[in-house]
PDB file of C-alpha atoms and ligand atoms in Angstrom:
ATOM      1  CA  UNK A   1      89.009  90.467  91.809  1.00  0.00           C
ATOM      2  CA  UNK A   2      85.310  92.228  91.715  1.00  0.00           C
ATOM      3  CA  UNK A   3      82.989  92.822  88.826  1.00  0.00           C
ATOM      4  CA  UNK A   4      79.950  95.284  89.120  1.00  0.00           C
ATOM      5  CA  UNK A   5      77.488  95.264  87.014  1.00  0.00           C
ATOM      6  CA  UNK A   6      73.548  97.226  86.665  1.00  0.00           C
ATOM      7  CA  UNK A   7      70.476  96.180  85.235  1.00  0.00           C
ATOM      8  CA  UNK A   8      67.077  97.784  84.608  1.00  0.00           C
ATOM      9  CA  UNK A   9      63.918  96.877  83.336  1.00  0.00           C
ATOM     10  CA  UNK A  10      60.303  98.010  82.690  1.00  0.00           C
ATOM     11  CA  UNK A  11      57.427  96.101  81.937  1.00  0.00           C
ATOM     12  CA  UNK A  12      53.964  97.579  81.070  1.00  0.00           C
ATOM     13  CA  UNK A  13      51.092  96.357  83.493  1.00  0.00           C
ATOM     14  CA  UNK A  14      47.791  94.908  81.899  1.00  0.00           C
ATOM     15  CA  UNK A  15      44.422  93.558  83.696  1.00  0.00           C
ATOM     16  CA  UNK A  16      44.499  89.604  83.380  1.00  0.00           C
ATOM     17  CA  UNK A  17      47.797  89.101  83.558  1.00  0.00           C
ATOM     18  CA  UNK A  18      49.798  87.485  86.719  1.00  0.00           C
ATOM     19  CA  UNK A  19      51.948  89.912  88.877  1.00  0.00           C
ATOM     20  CA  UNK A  20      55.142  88.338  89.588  1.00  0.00           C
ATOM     21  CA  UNK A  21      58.107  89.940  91.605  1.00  0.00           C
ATOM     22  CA  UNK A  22      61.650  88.200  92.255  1.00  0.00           C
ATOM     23  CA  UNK A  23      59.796  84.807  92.053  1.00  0.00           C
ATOM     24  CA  UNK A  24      56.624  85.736  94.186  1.00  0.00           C
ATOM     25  CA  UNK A  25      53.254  85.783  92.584  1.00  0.00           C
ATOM     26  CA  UNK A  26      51.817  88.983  94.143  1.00  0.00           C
ATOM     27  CA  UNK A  27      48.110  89.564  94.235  1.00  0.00           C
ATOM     28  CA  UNK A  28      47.286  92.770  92.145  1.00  0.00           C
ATOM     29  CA  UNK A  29      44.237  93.770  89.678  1.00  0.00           C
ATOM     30  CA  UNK A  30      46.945  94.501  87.262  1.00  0.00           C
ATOM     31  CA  UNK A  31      50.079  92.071  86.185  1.00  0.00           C
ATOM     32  CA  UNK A  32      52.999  92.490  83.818  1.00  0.00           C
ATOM     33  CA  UNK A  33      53.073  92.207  79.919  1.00  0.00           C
ATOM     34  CA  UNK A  34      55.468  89.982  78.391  1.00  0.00           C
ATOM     35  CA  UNK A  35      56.799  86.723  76.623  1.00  0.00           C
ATOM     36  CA  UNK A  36      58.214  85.058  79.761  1.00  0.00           C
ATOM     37  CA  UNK A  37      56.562  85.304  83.377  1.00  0.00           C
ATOM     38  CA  UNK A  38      57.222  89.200  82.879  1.00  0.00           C
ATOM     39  CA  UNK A  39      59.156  89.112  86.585  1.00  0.00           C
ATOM     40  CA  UNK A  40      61.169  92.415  85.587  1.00  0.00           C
ATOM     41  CA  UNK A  41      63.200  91.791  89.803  1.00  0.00           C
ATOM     42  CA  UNK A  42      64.391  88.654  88.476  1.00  0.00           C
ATOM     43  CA  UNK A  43      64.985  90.201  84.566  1.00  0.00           C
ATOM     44  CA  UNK A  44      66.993  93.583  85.949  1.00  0.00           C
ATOM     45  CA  UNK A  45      69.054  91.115  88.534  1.00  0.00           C
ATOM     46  CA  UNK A  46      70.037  89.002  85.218  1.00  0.00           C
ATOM     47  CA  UNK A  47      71.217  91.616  83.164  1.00  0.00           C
ATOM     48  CA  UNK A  48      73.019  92.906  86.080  1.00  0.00           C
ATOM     49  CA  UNK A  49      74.819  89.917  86.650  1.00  0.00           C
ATOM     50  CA  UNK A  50      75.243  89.614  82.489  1.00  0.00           C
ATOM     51  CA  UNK A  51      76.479  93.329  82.487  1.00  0.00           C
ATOM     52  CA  UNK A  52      79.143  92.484  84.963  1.00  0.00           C
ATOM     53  CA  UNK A  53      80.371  89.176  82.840  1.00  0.00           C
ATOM     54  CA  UNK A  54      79.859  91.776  79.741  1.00  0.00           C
ATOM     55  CA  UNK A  55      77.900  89.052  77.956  1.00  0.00           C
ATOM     56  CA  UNK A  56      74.986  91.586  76.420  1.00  0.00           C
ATOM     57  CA  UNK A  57      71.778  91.328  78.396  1.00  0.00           C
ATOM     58  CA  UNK A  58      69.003  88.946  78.524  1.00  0.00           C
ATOM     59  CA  UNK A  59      67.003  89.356  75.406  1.00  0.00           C
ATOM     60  CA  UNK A  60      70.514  88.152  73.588  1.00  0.00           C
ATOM     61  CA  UNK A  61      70.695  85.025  75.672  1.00  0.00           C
ATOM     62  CA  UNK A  62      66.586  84.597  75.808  1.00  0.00           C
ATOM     63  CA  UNK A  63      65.238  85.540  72.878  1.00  0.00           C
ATOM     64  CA  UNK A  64      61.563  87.014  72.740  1.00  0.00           C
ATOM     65  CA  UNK A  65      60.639  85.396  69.446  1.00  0.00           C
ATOM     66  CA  UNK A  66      62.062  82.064  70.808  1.00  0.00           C
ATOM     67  CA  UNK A  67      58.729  80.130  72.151  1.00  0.00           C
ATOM     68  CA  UNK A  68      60.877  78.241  74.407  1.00  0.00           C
ATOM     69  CA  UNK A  69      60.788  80.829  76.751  1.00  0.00           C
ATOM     70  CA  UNK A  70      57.567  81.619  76.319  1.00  0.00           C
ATOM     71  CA  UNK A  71      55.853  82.301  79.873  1.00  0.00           C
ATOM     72  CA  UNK A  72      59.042  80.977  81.257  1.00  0.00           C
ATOM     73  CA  UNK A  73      59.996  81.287  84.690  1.00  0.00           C
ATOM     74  CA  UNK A  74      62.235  83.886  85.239  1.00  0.00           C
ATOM     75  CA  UNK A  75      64.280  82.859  88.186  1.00  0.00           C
ATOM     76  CA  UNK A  76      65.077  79.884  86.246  1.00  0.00           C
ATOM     77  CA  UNK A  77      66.220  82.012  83.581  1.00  0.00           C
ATOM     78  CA  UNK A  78      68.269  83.957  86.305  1.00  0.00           C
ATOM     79  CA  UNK A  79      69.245  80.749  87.515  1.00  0.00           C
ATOM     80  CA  UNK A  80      70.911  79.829  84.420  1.00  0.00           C
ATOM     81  CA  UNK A  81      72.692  83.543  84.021  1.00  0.00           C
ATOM     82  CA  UNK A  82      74.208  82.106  87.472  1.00  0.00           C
ATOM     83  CA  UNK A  83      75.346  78.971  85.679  1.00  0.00           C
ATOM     84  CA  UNK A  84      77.212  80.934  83.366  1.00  0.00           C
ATOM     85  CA  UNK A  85      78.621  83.498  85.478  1.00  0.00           C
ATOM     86  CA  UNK A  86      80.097  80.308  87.648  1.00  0.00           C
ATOM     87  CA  UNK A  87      81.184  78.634  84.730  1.00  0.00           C
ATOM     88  CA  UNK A  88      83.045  81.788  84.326  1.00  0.00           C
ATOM     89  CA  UNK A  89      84.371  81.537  87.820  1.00  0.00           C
ATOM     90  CA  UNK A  90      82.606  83.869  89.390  1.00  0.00           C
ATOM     91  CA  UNK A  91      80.188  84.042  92.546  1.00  0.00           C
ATOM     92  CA  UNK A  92      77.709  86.591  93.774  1.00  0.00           C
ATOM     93  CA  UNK A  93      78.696  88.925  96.857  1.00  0.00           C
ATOM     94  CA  UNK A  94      75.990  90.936  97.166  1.00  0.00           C
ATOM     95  CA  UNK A  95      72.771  92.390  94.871  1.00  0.00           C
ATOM     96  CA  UNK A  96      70.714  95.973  95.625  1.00  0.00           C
ATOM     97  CA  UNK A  97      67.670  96.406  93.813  1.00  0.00           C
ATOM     98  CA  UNK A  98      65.058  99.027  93.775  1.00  0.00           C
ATOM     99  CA  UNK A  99      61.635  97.950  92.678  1.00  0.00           C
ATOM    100  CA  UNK A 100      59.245 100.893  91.822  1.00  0.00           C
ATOM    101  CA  UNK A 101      55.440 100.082  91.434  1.00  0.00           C
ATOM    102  CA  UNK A 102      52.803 102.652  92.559  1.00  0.00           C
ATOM    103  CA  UNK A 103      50.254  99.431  93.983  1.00  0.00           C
ATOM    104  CA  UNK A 104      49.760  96.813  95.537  1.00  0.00           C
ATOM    105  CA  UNK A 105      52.335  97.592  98.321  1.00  0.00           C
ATOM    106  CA  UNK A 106      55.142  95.208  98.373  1.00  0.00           C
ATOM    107  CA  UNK A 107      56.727  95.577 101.368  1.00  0.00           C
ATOM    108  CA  UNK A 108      55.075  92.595 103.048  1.00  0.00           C
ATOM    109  CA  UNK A 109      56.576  90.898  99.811  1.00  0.00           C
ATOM    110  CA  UNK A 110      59.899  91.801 100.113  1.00  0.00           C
ATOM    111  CA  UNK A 111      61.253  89.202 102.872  1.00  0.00           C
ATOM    112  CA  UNK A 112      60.342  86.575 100.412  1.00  0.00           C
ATOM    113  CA  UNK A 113      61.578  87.973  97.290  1.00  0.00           C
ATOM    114  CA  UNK A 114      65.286  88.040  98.857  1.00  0.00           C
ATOM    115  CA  UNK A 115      65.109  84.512 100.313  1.00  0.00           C
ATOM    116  CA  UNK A 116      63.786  82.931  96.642  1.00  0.00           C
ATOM    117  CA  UNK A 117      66.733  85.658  94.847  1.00  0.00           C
ATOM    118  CA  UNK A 118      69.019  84.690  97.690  1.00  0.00           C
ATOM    119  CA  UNK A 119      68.707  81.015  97.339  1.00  0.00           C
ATOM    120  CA  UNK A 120      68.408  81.510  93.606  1.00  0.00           C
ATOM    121  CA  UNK A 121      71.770  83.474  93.407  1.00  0.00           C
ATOM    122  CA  UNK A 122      73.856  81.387  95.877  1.00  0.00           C
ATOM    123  CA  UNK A 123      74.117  83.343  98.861  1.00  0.00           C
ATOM    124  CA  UNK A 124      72.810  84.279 101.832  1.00  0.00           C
ATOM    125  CA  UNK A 125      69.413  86.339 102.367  1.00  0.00           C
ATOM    126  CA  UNK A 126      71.001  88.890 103.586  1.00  0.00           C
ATOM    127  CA  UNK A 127      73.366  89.661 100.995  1.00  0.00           C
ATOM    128  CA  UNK A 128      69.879  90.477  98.866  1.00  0.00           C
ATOM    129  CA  UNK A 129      68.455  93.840  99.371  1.00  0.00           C
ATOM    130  CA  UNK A 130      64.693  94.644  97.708  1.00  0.00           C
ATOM    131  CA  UNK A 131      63.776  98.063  98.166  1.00  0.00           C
ATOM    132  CA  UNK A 132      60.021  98.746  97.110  1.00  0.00           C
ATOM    133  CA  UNK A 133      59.139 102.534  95.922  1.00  0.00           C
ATOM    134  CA  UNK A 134      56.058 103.855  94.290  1.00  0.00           C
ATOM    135  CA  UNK A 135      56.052 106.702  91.583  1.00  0.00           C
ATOM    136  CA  UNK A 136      54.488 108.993  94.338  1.00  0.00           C
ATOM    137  CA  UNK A 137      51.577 109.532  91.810  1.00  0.00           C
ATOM    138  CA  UNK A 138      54.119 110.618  88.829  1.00  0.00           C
ATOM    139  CA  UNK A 139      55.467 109.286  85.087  1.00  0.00           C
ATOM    140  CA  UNK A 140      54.121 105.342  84.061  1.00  0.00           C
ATOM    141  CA  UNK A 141      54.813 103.916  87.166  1.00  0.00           C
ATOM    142  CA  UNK A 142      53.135 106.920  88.824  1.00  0.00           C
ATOM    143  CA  UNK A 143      49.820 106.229  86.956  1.00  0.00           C
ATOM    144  CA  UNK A 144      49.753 102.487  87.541  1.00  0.00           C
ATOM    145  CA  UNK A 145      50.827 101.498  84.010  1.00  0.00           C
ATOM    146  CA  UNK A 146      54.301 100.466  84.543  1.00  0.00           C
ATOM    147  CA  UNK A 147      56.649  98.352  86.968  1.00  0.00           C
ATOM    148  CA  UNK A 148      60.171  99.178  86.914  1.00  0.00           C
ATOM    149  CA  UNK A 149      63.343  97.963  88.596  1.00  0.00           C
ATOM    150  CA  UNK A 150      66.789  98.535  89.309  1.00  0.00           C
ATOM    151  CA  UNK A 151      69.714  96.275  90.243  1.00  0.00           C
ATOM    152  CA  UNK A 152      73.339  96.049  91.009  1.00  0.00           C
ATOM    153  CA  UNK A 153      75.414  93.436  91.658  1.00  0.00           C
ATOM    154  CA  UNK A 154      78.792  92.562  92.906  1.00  0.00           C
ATOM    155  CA  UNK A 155      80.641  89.842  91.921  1.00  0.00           C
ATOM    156  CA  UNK A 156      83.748  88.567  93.146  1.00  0.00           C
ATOM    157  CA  UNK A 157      86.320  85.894  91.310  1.00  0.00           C
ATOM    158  CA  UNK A 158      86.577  82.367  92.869  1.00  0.00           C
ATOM    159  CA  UNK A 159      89.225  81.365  91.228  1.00  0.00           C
ATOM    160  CA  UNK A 160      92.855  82.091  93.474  1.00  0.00           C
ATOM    161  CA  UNK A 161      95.914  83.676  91.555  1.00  0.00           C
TER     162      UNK A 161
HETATM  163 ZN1   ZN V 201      61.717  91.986  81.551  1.00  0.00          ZN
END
């Protein structure tokens, strides 16, 4: 038995703050805004996997106003969205994710970024793909003030009927 689920997420950039992508602190002028470590690879990968368990999405199982998770690291919080989808017998098969930021370039990122999701979810590198877009210039992401993701997962049942 599979599962499929899809998660986005969008977080505005801000001077001062620390850019970090699927677990890797990327050098950049500009970093994400938010409560936890703001890694929106790590946050669209957990609400795909909690879309596929349809358990809600992450802000229901990590609340913002919750200081516990304040400046929390995310693939910790992604590692415990694994927890529960195993508890729920399930395991990861593979994860595509599209990560659109206009700069720094992330390609020379992206090898790491599926070995710390990879190890992170279970599997094997490459079961993890990271694609890395820019906004070519247009909407938020376009003008620098946004990184966005997108992510889909496959999940397939470990228990045998
Ligand atoms: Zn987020």
């Amino acid at each position: 038995m599979f599962r499929v689920g899809i998660g986005h997420d969008i977080h505005r950039l801000a001077e001062g703050r620390p850019l970090v992508l699927g677990g890797v602190q990327i050098e950049s002028e500009r970093g994400a805004e938010g409560h936890s470590d703001a890694d929106a690879l790590a946050h669209a990968v957990a609400d795909a996997i909690l879309g596929a368990l349809c358990e809600g999405d992450l802000g229901v199982h990590f609340p913002d106003r919750d200081p516990q998770w304040k400046d929390a690291d995310s693939l910790d919080l992604l590692a415990r969205v694994m927890w529960l989808a195993g508890g729920r017998g399930w395991k990861v098969v593979n994860l595509d994710a599209t990560v659109m930021l206009e700069r720094p370039r992330l390609r020379p990122f992206v090898q790491l970024m599926r070995e710390k999701l990879a190890q992170t979810l279970g599997v094997e590198p490459d079961c993890v793909s990271v694609k890395a877009k820019t906004g070519e210039g247009l909407d938020a992401v376009g003008r620098g003030e946004a990184v966005s993701v997108h992510a889909v997962i496959l999940l397939e049942s470990v228990i045998k009927t």
